[in-house]
Amino acid sequence: MNAWILAAEAFAVYGLVLWSHSLRHRYGLAFFYALLGSLTAIMSWVTDAGVAVQLGDTTYLVGSTVFYTSLLLGVFVVYVFDGPRATRVAILTVVGVSALVPLISVVLHLQTKISSTVPLALVPIPSLRVNMASVLTTLGDLLFLAISWEFLHDKKRALPLAAKAFLTLLGVMWLDVALFNTAAFLGSGNYLSIMTGTLTSRLVICAFAAPILWAYLSWQNAITGVEMPHRPVFAILQELSEVRVELQTAREEIKRRMQVEAALLKSERRYRQLILNASEPIAVVHSGLYALHNARLLELTGLSETDARTATFEDFVHPAQRAQVRQVLDQALARHGLSKSLEFKAVRGSGDLIDVQANIVGIDWDGDGAVLVFLHDVTEQRRAEDRLRADATMDQLTGVLNRRGFIESAEAKAERLQRERRGYTVLYLDVDRFKEVNDAHGHLTGDKVLREVARAARDQIREGDVLGRVGGDEFAVLLAGSCSREARSVGQRIVERIPGACREGEAACSVTVSLGVASLEPGMEESLHQVLDRADKAMLAAKRDGRDRVRVHGDAPAPDKDSGS
């Protein structure tokens, strides 16, 4: 009865291993490897527990009869049909589990001892000598299996497949007996009896398992596309030597990556220190937020350390320019290393407006895109430039535009009016007998006269009109959108206002001015200089008519004021 139970158990486990291997074309070898590992663990525990069946004078260990033989069959078929690389995985699985299971058993027993719980009767305490012998023997057996099969399959091609399978299996089993029993029991009194009994039992097991193996080999070999190739006798050893090379390569790669990571970490620390200790405001902007910034940036933005954690970079940009700045940021993000520069109005935490110049560079930040922003407060620089520009275009004596400033402003205004198909008028005025004023009252009084003339003219024009001193005692005005009649009225008020203004003002003398008017109607093709020239000619005509009057270019001379008409 025990013989039938042992045979049924062996047949079931052998069949399970071969069946899982047959599924490799559909599911791969993952399930097969898992089964080998599980059977190895069971074999280790069953062997340590000494589970055996006595049949006549021969003792059959269940661990070797059922589970070890099933592992041999598994490694056998995976080598024959799947090659050395797959066999390498199978061998390492079996050997690795064989080494770990006894260690797990020791840990479990140690845990029960420390915790004073019930001993694990079903988990045997392993023998170090026996388990070391088992691990080393298993490795030797599996390597020998592959070598002996290649020898018989390639060198003894005349042998039937069944004979090759039987001889390979028997050779491995007897090698296992010799190696394992020598390592585990050499020196004991019953060494020879154990050796003899085990050799006999393995012969019987081989006779039982070989037909099953032969049937599976024949079945698989008959499947289209499945072959039993001939390989070099020591192909499995070459594969294992490649493992050593691969492990060495892996170690070198791991070492190289560790060195690279250390260098990157060192570089990142240095990078952070450079930013934090920089003398100019610098920030790393990631997803719109300040991922890293220095103290100078807080000074520039007016933010506290707490506020900077939630503030966005766009909060710092004036709303009118946020779209422009966002476009530049996106361009830098799209291409790492791309540097972009721009200038924008910024709003500090206090609400003050400042002028900021920014240099923006796209960078990698923890595997994601970010921008490195260098900021510079150019508010004072721009104010100084504005002052210089004002000095270059303003008349320091009268406070109105000088000739250069008037021409630039008037041309810009005239071009815009012409694009809008609107006309404009130019007034050209000159102080009458200004040389006589200087000669009679001195140049200081003459300067006062010029200031009063400028003030009187400014009082009579609108905010959008342009006024400038274009000569020693000559002034010009551009009236936007005015016709000749309206402009004549403005000019008349200026002419009438100036004598009283000079008499009552700081000049304390009475002077008059002559004023010429020239208009450009919508659609007329004429430059500002041409209109100015016509206004100048009209002013000269006013002087010829008797001074202290307005003359429109193209109009007939007006009666002399002194004639009474």
Coordinates of C-alpha atoms in Angstrom, one line a residue:
M1 CA 0.0 0.0 0.0
N2 CA 2.8 2.4 0.9
A3 CA 4.5 1.7 -2.5
W4 CA 1.3 2.7 -4.4
I5 CA 0.9 5.9 -2.3
L6 CA 4.5 6.9 -2.9
A7 CA 4.3 6.1 -6.6
A8 CA 1.0 8.1 -7.0
E9 CA 2.6 11.0 -5.1
A10 CA 5.7 10.9 -7.3
F11 CA 3.6 10.6 -10.5
A12 CA 1.4 13.6 -9.5
V13 CA 4.4 15.9 -8.7
Y14 CA 6.4 14.9 -11.8
G15 CA 3.3 15.5 -13.9
L16 CA 2.7 18.9 -12.3
V17 CA 6.3 20.0 -13.1
L18 CA 6.2 18.9 -16.7
W19 CA 2.7 20.3 -17.2
S20 CA 3.8 23.8 -15.9
H21 CA 6.7 23.7 -18.3
S22 CA 4.4 22.8 -21.2
L23 CA 2.6 26.1 -20.7
R24 CA 5.7 28.2 -21.4
H25 CA 4.6 29.1 -24.9
R26 CA 1.4 30.7 -23.6
Y27 CA 2.4 32.1 -20.2
G28 CA 6.2 32.1 -20.2
L29 CA 8.4 30.4 -17.6
A30 CA 7.4 32.5 -14.5
F31 CA 5.0 29.9 -13.2
F32 CA 7.5 27.1 -13.8
Y33 CA 10.2 28.9 -11.9
A34 CA 7.8 29.6 -9.0
L35 CA 6.9 25.9 -8.9
L36 CA 10.5 24.9 -8.8
G37 CA 11.1 27.2 -5.9
S38 CA 8.1 25.9 -4.0
L39 CA 9.1 22.3 -4.5
T40 CA 12.7 23.1 -3.4
A41 CA 11.4 24.5 -0.1
I42 CA 9.1 21.5 0.5
M43 CA 12.0 19.1 -0.3
S44 CA 14.2 20.9 2.2
W45 CA 11.7 20.6 5.0
V46 CA 10.7 17.0 4.2
T47 CA 14.3 15.9 4.0
D48 CA 15.2 17.6 7.3
A49 CA 12.2 16.0 8.9
G50 CA 13.4 12.6 7.7
V51 CA 10.1 11.6 6.1
A52 CA 10.6 8.2 4.5
V53 CA 8.8 5.0 3.2
Q54 CA 10.1 1.6 4.0
L55 CA 9.7 -0.9 1.1
G56 CA 11.3 -4.3 1.9
D57 CA 14.9 -3.7 2.9
T58 CA 15.1 -0.3 1.1
T59 CA 14.2 3.0 2.5
Y60 CA 12.9 5.7 0.2
L61 CA 13.2 9.3 1.4
V62 CA 10.2 11.2 0.2
G63 CA 12.3 14.3 -0.2
S64 CA 14.6 12.7 -2.8
T65 CA 12.1 10.2 -4.3
V66 CA 9.4 12.7 -5.0
F67 CA 10.6 16.3 -4.8
Y68 CA 14.3 16.1 -5.7
T69 CA 13.6 13.9 -8.7
S70 CA 10.8 16.4 -9.9
L71 CA 13.4 19.2 -9.7
L72 CA 15.8 17.1 -11.9
L73 CA 13.0 16.6 -14.4
G74 CA 12.2 20.3 -14.4
V75 CA 15.8 21.4 -15.0
F76 CA 16.3 18.6 -17.5
V77 CA 13.4 19.7 -19.8
V78 CA 14.0 23.5 -19.4
Y79 CA 17.7 22.9 -20.5
V80 CA 16.7 20.7 -23.5
F81 CA 14.0 22.9 -24.9
D82 CA 14.8 26.5 -23.6
G83 CA 18.6 26.6 -23.5
P84 CA 21.3 27.5 -21.0
R85 CA 20.0 31.0 -20.2
A86 CA 16.6 29.7 -18.9
T87 CA 18.4 26.8 -17.2
R88 CA 20.6 29.3 -15.4
V89 CA 17.6 30.9 -13.9
A90 CA 16.1 27.5 -12.9
I91 CA 19.4 26.4 -11.2
L92 CA 19.8 29.7 -9.3
T93 CA 16.2 29.4 -8.2
V94 CA 16.7 25.9 -6.8
V95 CA 20.1 26.6 -5.2
G96 CA 19.0 29.9 -3.8
V97 CA 15.8 28.5 -2.1
S98 CA 17.9 25.5 -0.9
A99 CA 20.2 27.9 0.9
L100 CA 17.4 30.2 2.3
V101 CA 14.9 27.6 3.6
P102 CA 17.2 26.3 6.4
L103 CA 18.0 29.8 7.4
I104 CA 14.2 30.6 7.7
S105 CA 13.7 27.5 9.8
V106 CA 16.4 28.6 12.2
V107 CA 14.9 32.1 12.5
L108 CA 11.4 30.6 13.2
H109 CA 12.7 28.3 15.9
L110 CA 14.8 31.2 17.4
Q111 CA 11.6 33.3 17.5
T112 CA 9.6 30.7 19.3
K113 CA 12.4 30.2 21.8
I114 CA 12.6 34.0 22.5
S115 CA 8.9 34.4 22.7
S116 CA 8.5 31.2 24.8
T117 CA 5.8 29.9 22.6
V118 CA 5.0 26.3 21.6
P119 CA 7.9 24.8 19.6
L120 CA 7.4 24.4 15.8
A121 CA 7.1 20.6 15.6
L122 CA 6.2 20.7 11.9
V123 CA 9.3 22.9 11.0
P124 CA 12.4 20.7 11.6
I125 CA 15.6 22.1 12.9
P126 CA 18.1 21.9 10.0
S127 CA 21.5 20.3 10.2
L128 CA 24.2 22.7 9.0
R129 CA 26.3 19.9 7.6
V130 CA 23.5 18.2 5.8
N131 CA 22.1 21.4 4.4
M132 CA 25.5 22.6 3.2
A133 CA 26.0 19.2 1.5
S134 CA 22.5 19.5 0.0
V135 CA 23.1 22.9 -1.5
L136 CA 26.5 22.2 -3.0
T137 CA 25.4 18.7 -4.2
T138 CA 22.3 20.2 -5.9
L139 CA 24.4 22.7 -7.8
G140 CA 26.8 20.0 -8.9
D141 CA 24.0 17.7 -9.9
L142 CA 22.2 20.2 -12.1
L143 CA 25.4 21.3 -13.9
F144 CA 26.3 17.6 -14.5
L145 CA 22.8 17.0 -15.8
A146 CA 23.2 19.5 -18.6
I147 CA 26.8 18.4 -19.4
S148 CA 25.9 14.7 -19.5
W149 CA 22.8 15.3 -21.7
E150 CA 24.9 17.3 -24.2
F151 CA 27.5 14.5 -24.3
L152 CA 24.9 11.8 -25.0
H153 CA 22.7 13.9 -27.3
D154 CA 25.7 15.1 -29.4
K155 CA 28.3 12.3 -29.2
K156 CA 26.0 9.3 -28.9
R157 CA 23.3 10.2 -31.5
A158 CA 22.7 6.5 -32.3
L159 CA 21.2 5.9 -28.8
P160 CA 17.4 6.0 -28.6
L161 CA 15.9 9.0 -26.9
A162 CA 14.6 6.8 -24.1
A163 CA 18.1 5.5 -23.4
K164 CA 19.6 9.0 -23.4
A165 CA 17.0 10.2 -20.9
F166 CA 17.4 7.1 -18.6
L167 CA 21.2 7.3 -18.6
T168 CA 21.3 11.0 -18.0
L169 CA 18.9 10.8 -15.2
L170 CA 20.6 7.8 -13.6
G171 CA 24.0 9.4 -13.9
V172 CA 22.8 12.5 -12.1
M173 CA 21.1 10.5 -9.4
W174 CA 24.1 8.3 -8.7
L175 CA 26.4 11.4 -8.7
D176 CA 24.0 13.0 -6.2
V177 CA 24.3 9.9 -4.0
A178 CA 28.1 9.9 -4.1
L179 CA 28.4 13.6 -3.4
F180 CA 25.7 14.0 -0.8
N181 CA 26.3 10.9 1.2
T182 CA 30.1 11.6 1.3
A183 CA 29.6 15.2 2.4
A184 CA 26.9 14.4 4.9
F185 CA 27.7 10.9 6.3
L186 CA 31.4 10.2 5.6
G187 CA 33.0 9.0 8.8
S188 CA 29.8 7.6 10.3
G189 CA 29.6 3.9 11.0
N190 CA 26.7 3.3 8.6
Y191 CA 28.2 5.2 5.7
L192 CA 28.5 2.2 3.3
S193 CA 25.1 0.8 4.1
I194 CA 23.5 4.2 3.4
M195 CA 25.5 4.5 0.2
T196 CA 24.4 1.0 -1.0
G197 CA 20.8 1.5 -0.1
T198 CA 20.6 4.9 -1.7
L199 CA 22.1 3.8 -5.0
T200 CA 19.6 1.0 -5.2
S201 CA 16.7 3.2 -4.4
R202 CA 17.8 5.8 -7.0
L203 CA 18.0 3.0 -9.6
V204 CA 14.4 2.1 -8.9
I205 CA 13.3 5.8 -8.9
C206 CA 15.1 6.4 -12.2
A207 CA 13.4 3.4 -13.8
F208 CA 10.1 4.9 -12.7
A209 CA 10.8 8.5 -13.7
A210 CA 12.7 7.9 -17.0
P211 CA 9.6 6.7 -19.0
I212 CA 7.7 9.8 -17.9
L213 CA 10.6 12.0 -18.9
W214 CA 10.9 10.2 -22.3
A215 CA 7.2 10.6 -23.0
Y216 CA 7.3 14.3 -22.3
L217 CA 10.5 14.8 -24.4
S218 CA 8.9 12.9 -27.3
W219 CA 5.6 14.9 -27.0
Q220 CA 7.3 18.2 -27.0
N221 CA 9.7 17.3 -29.8
A222 CA 6.7 16.4 -32.0
I223 CA 5.2 19.9 -31.6
T224 CA 5.9 22.1 -34.7
G225 CA 8.6 24.6 -34.0
V226 CA 9.9 22.8 -30.9
E227 CA 13.4 21.3 -31.2
M228 CA 16.1 19.6 -29.1
P229 CA 19.2 21.4 -30.4
H230 CA 22.7 20.2 -30.1
R231 CA 24.9 22.4 -28.0
P232 CA 28.5 22.4 -26.8
V233 CA 29.1 20.0 -24.0
F234 CA 30.0 22.7 -21.5
A235 CA 27.4 25.2 -22.7
I236 CA 25.9 25.5 -19.2
L237 CA 29.3 26.3 -17.7
Q238 CA 29.8 29.0 -20.3
E239 CA 26.4 30.4 -19.4
L240 CA 27.4 30.5 -15.7
S241 CA 30.7 32.1 -16.5
E242 CA 28.7 34.8 -18.3
V243 CA 26.8 35.3 -15.1
R244 CA 30.0 36.2 -13.4
V245 CA 30.9 38.6 -16.1
E246 CA 27.4 40.1 -16.0
L247 CA 27.6 40.4 -12.2
Q248 CA 30.9 42.1 -12.5
T249 CA 29.5 44.4 -15.1
A250 CA 26.5 45.1 -12.9
R251 CA 28.8 45.9 -10.0
E252 CA 30.8 48.3 -12.1
E253 CA 27.6 49.9 -13.4
I254 CA 26.3 50.2 -9.8
K255 CA 29.5 51.7 -8.7
R256 CA 29.6 54.1 -11.7
R257 CA 26.0 55.2 -11.0
M258 CA 26.8 55.7 -7.3
Q259 CA 29.7 57.9 -8.3
V260 CA 27.5 59.8 -10.7
E261 CA 24.8 60.3 -8.1
A262 CA 27.4 61.5 -5.6
A263 CA 28.8 63.9 -8.1
L264 CA 25.3 65.1 -8.9
L265 CA 24.5 65.5 -5.2
K266 CA 27.7 67.5 -4.7
S267 CA 27.0 69.6 -7.8
E268 CA 23.5 70.3 -6.6
R269 CA 24.7 71.4 -3.2
R270 CA 27.3 73.7 -4.8
Y271 CA 24.6 74.9 -7.1
R272 CA 22.3 75.7 -4.2
Q273 CA 25.1 77.5 -2.3
L274 CA 25.9 79.6 -5.3
I275 CA 22.3 80.7 -5.5
L276 CA 21.8 81.3 -1.8
N277 CA 25.0 83.3 -1.4
A278 CA 24.8 85.3 -4.7
S279 CA 25.0 89.0 -4.4
E280 CA 22.1 89.5 -6.9
P281 CA 18.5 88.3 -6.6
I282 CA 18.2 84.8 -8.0
A283 CA 15.4 82.3 -8.0
V284 CA 14.4 78.9 -9.4
V285 CA 10.8 79.1 -10.6
H286 CA 9.1 75.7 -10.9
S287 CA 5.4 75.4 -11.8
G288 CA 5.1 79.2 -11.2
L289 CA 6.4 79.0 -7.6
Y290 CA 9.7 79.8 -6.0
A291 CA 11.4 76.4 -5.7
L292 CA 14.6 78.1 -4.5
H293 CA 15.6 81.7 -3.8
N294 CA 18.1 83.8 -1.9
A295 CA 17.8 86.6 0.6
R296 CA 18.5 89.2 -2.1
L297 CA 15.3 88.1 -4.0
L298 CA 13.3 88.6 -0.8
E299 CA 14.7 92.1 -0.5
L300 CA 13.8 92.9 -4.1
T301 CA 10.3 91.5 -4.1
G302 CA 9.5 92.7 -0.5
L303 CA 8.3 89.3 0.5
S304 CA 8.9 87.5 3.7
E305 CA 10.3 83.9 3.8
T306 CA 6.8 82.7 4.6
D307 CA 5.1 84.6 1.8
A308 CA 7.7 83.4 -0.7
R309 CA 6.6 79.8 -0.1
T310 CA 3.1 80.5 -1.6
A311 CA 3.7 83.5 -3.8
T312 CA 4.0 83.0 -7.6
F313 CA 6.5 84.7 -9.8
E314 CA 3.6 86.3 -11.8
D315 CA 2.5 88.1 -8.6
F316 CA 5.7 90.1 -8.9
V317 CA 5.0 91.1 -12.5
H318 CA 2.8 94.1 -13.2
P319 CA -0.6 92.8 -14.5
A320 CA -0.2 94.7 -17.8
Q321 CA 3.0 92.7 -18.6
R322 CA 2.2 89.3 -17.3
A323 CA 1.3 87.8 -20.7
Q324 CA 4.6 89.0 -22.1
V325 CA 6.6 87.6 -19.2
R326 CA 4.6 84.3 -19.3
Q327 CA 5.5 83.9 -23.0
V328 CA 9.2 84.3 -22.3
L329 CA 9.0 81.8 -19.4
D330 CA 7.3 79.3 -21.7
Q331 CA 10.0 79.7 -24.3
A332 CA 12.8 79.1 -21.8
L333 CA 10.9 76.0 -20.4
A334 CA 10.6 74.5 -23.8
R335 CA 14.3 74.4 -24.3
H336 CA 16.8 73.8 -21.5
G337 CA 19.8 76.1 -21.7
L338 CA 18.0 78.7 -23.7
S339 CA 18.6 82.2 -22.2
K340 CA 16.1 85.0 -22.6
S341 CA 16.2 88.6 -21.4
L342 CA 13.5 91.1 -20.9
E343 CA 12.5 94.1 -18.8
F344 CA 9.2 94.7 -17.1
K345 CA 7.5 96.7 -14.4
A346 CA 7.2 94.8 -11.1
V347 CA 5.0 95.2 -8.0
R348 CA 6.8 94.9 -4.7
G349 CA 5.1 93.5 -1.6
S350 CA 4.5 97.1 -0.4
G351 CA 2.8 98.0 -3.7
D352 CA 5.6 100.1 -5.0
L353 CA 6.4 99.9 -8.8
I354 CA 10.0 99.2 -9.8
D355 CA 11.7 98.5 -13.1
V356 CA 13.3 95.0 -13.3
Q357 CA 15.6 93.5 -15.8
A358 CA 15.4 89.7 -15.9
N359 CA 17.7 87.1 -17.5
I360 CA 15.8 83.7 -17.7
V361 CA 17.4 80.3 -18.4
G362 CA 15.6 77.0 -18.8
I363 CA 17.0 74.3 -16.5
D364 CA 16.2 70.7 -15.4
W365 CA 14.9 70.6 -11.8
D366 CA 14.6 67.1 -10.3
G367 CA 13.7 65.7 -13.7
D368 CA 11.2 68.4 -14.5
G369 CA 11.4 71.7 -16.3
A370 CA 12.1 75.0 -14.5
V371 CA 13.6 78.4 -15.1
L372 CA 16.5 80.0 -13.4
V373 CA 15.8 83.8 -13.0
F374 CA 18.4 86.5 -12.5
L375 CA 16.8 89.8 -11.5
H376 CA 18.2 93.3 -11.3
D377 CA 16.5 96.4 -10.1
V378 CA 17.1 99.1 -12.8
T379 CA 14.6 101.7 -11.4
E380 CA 17.3 104.3 -10.6
Q381 CA 19.0 103.6 -13.8
R382 CA 15.9 104.2 -15.8
R383 CA 15.1 107.4 -13.8
A384 CA 18.6 108.6 -14.6
E385 CA 18.1 107.9 -18.3
D386 CA 14.7 109.7 -18.2
R387 CA 16.5 112.7 -16.6
L388 CA 19.2 112.6 -19.3
R389 CA 16.6 112.3 -21.9
A390 CA 14.7 115.2 -20.5
D391 CA 17.9 117.3 -20.3
A392 CA 18.5 116.5 -24.0
T393 CA 15.0 117.5 -25.1
M394 CA 13.9 120.2 -22.6
D395 CA 14.8 123.9 -22.7
Q396 CA 16.2 124.6 -19.3
L397 CA 15.3 128.3 -19.4
T398 CA 11.6 128.1 -20.1
G399 CA 10.8 124.5 -19.0
V400 CA 9.2 123.6 -22.4
L401 CA 10.7 121.3 -25.1
N402 CA 13.7 122.5 -27.0
R403 CA 13.9 122.3 -30.7
R404 CA 15.0 118.7 -30.8
G405 CA 12.3 117.7 -28.3
F406 CA 9.6 119.6 -30.1
I407 CA 10.5 118.1 -33.5
E408 CA 10.6 114.5 -32.1
S409 CA 7.3 114.9 -30.2
A410 CA 5.5 116.8 -32.9
E411 CA 6.5 114.3 -35.6
A412 CA 5.3 111.4 -33.6
K413 CA 2.0 113.3 -32.9
A414 CA 1.6 114.3 -36.6
E415 CA 2.2 110.7 -37.8
R416 CA -0.4 109.3 -35.5
L417 CA -2.9 112.0 -36.5
Q418 CA -2.3 111.3 -40.2
R419 CA -2.9 107.6 -39.6
E420 CA -6.2 108.4 -37.9
R421 CA -7.0 110.7 -40.9
R422 CA -7.1 113.8 -38.6
G423 CA -5.6 117.2 -39.3
Y424 CA -3.4 119.5 -37.2
T425 CA -2.3 123.1 -37.1
V426 CA 1.1 124.6 -36.2
L427 CA 1.5 128.0 -34.5
Y428 CA 4.8 129.8 -35.0
L429 CA 5.4 132.8 -32.8
D430 CA 8.3 135.2 -32.4
V431 CA 8.9 137.9 -29.7
D432 CA 8.8 141.4 -31.4
R433 CA 11.9 143.5 -31.1
F434 CA 13.4 141.1 -28.6
K435 CA 16.9 142.5 -29.2
E436 CA 15.8 145.9 -28.2
V437 CA 14.4 144.4 -24.9
N438 CA 17.8 142.8 -24.2
D439 CA 19.6 146.0 -25.0
A440 CA 17.3 148.2 -23.0
H441 CA 16.7 146.0 -19.9
G442 CA 19.5 143.4 -20.0
H443 CA 19.7 139.7 -20.8
L444 CA 18.3 138.8 -17.4
T445 CA 15.1 140.6 -18.2
G446 CA 15.1 139.0 -21.7
D447 CA 15.3 135.6 -20.1
K448 CA 12.3 136.5 -17.9
V449 CA 10.4 137.6 -21.0
L450 CA 11.0 134.2 -22.6
R451 CA 9.7 132.4 -19.5
E452 CA 6.5 134.5 -19.5
V453 CA 5.9 134.0 -23.2
A454 CA 6.3 130.2 -22.7
R455 CA 3.9 130.3 -19.6
A456 CA 1.3 132.4 -21.5
A457 CA 1.4 130.0 -24.5
R458 CA 1.1 126.9 -22.3
D459 CA -1.9 128.4 -20.5
Q460 CA -3.8 128.7 -23.8
I461 CA -3.3 125.2 -25.2
R462 CA -4.6 121.8 -24.3
E463 CA -2.7 119.0 -22.5
G464 CA -2.3 116.9 -25.6
D465 CA -0.8 119.8 -27.7
V466 CA 2.9 120.2 -28.2
L467 CA 4.8 123.4 -27.2
G468 CA 8.5 124.0 -27.7
R469 CA 11.1 126.7 -28.0
V470 CA 12.6 126.3 -31.4
G471 CA 14.9 129.3 -31.6
G472 CA 16.3 132.1 -29.5
D473 CA 13.0 134.0 -29.1
E474 CA 10.8 131.7 -31.3
F475 CA 8.2 129.2 -30.1
A476 CA 6.1 126.6 -32.0
V477 CA 2.9 124.9 -31.0
L478 CA 1.2 121.8 -32.6
L479 CA -2.5 121.8 -32.1
A480 CA -4.0 118.3 -32.6
G481 CA -7.1 118.1 -34.7
S482 CA -7.6 121.9 -35.0
C483 CA -8.6 123.7 -38.2
S484 CA -7.3 127.1 -39.2
R485 CA -10.2 129.0 -37.6
E486 CA -9.9 127.3 -34.3
A487 CA -6.1 127.7 -34.4
R488 CA -6.4 131.4 -35.2
S489 CA -8.6 131.8 -32.1
V490 CA -6.0 130.1 -29.9
G491 CA -3.2 132.2 -31.5
Q492 CA -5.2 135.4 -31.0
R493 CA -5.6 134.6 -27.3
I494 CA -1.8 134.0 -26.9
V495 CA -1.0 137.3 -28.7
E496 CA -3.4 139.2 -26.5
R497 CA -2.3 137.5 -23.3
I498 CA 1.5 138.0 -23.6
P499 CA 1.8 141.9 -23.2
G500 CA -0.1 141.8 -19.9
A501 CA 1.7 138.7 -18.7
C502 CA 5.1 140.2 -19.3
R503 CA 4.1 143.5 -17.7
E504 CA 2.6 141.9 -14.6
G505 CA 5.1 139.0 -14.3
E506 CA 8.7 138.9 -13.4
A507 CA 9.8 140.6 -16.6
A508 CA 8.0 143.9 -15.6
C509 CA 8.1 145.2 -19.2
S510 CA 5.7 145.2 -22.1
V511 CA 6.4 143.1 -25.1
T512 CA 4.4 141.7 -28.1
V513 CA 4.6 138.7 -30.3
S514 CA 3.9 137.9 -33.9
L515 CA 2.2 134.6 -34.7
G516 CA 1.8 132.6 -37.8
V517 CA -0.7 129.8 -38.4
A518 CA -0.5 126.9 -40.9
S519 CA -2.8 123.9 -41.0
L520 CA -2.7 120.4 -42.5
E521 CA -6.1 119.1 -43.5
P522 CA -6.8 115.3 -43.5
G523 CA -5.6 113.6 -46.6
M524 CA -3.0 116.3 -47.4
E525 CA 0.5 114.9 -48.2
E526 CA 2.9 117.2 -46.4
S527 CA 5.6 116.7 -43.8
L528 CA 5.7 118.5 -40.4
H529 CA 8.7 120.5 -41.5
Q530 CA 6.8 121.8 -44.5
V531 CA 3.9 122.9 -42.3
L532 CA 6.4 124.5 -39.9
D533 CA 7.9 126.4 -42.8
R534 CA 4.5 127.7 -43.8
A535 CA 3.7 128.8 -40.3
D536 CA 7.1 130.5 -40.1
K537 CA 6.3 132.4 -43.3
A538 CA 2.9 133.4 -41.9
M539 CA 4.7 134.7 -38.8
L540 CA 7.1 136.8 -40.9
A541 CA 4.1 138.1 -42.8
A542 CA 2.5 139.2 -39.5
K543 CA 5.7 141.1 -38.6
R544 CA 5.5 142.8 -42.0
D545 CA 1.9 143.7 -41.3
G546 CA 2.9 145.6 -38.2
R547 CA 3.7 142.9 -35.5
D548 CA 1.5 142.0 -32.5
R549 CA -0.9 140.1 -34.6
V550 CA -1.9 136.7 -36.0
R551 CA -1.5 135.8 -39.6
V552 CA -2.9 132.6 -41.2
H553 CA -0.8 131.3 -44.1
G554 CA -2.6 132.1 -47.3
D555 CA -4.9 134.8 -45.9
A556 CA -4.8 138.4 -47.0
P557 CA -3.0 140.9 -44.8
A558 CA -5.0 142.3 -41.9
P559 CA -5.4 146.1 -41.4
D560 CA -2.7 147.7 -39.3
K561 CA -3.7 148.0 -35.6
D562 CA -2.5 151.6 -35.6
S563 CA -4.6 152.6 -38.6
G564 CA -7.8 152.6 -36.4
S565 CA -9.4 150.0 -38.7

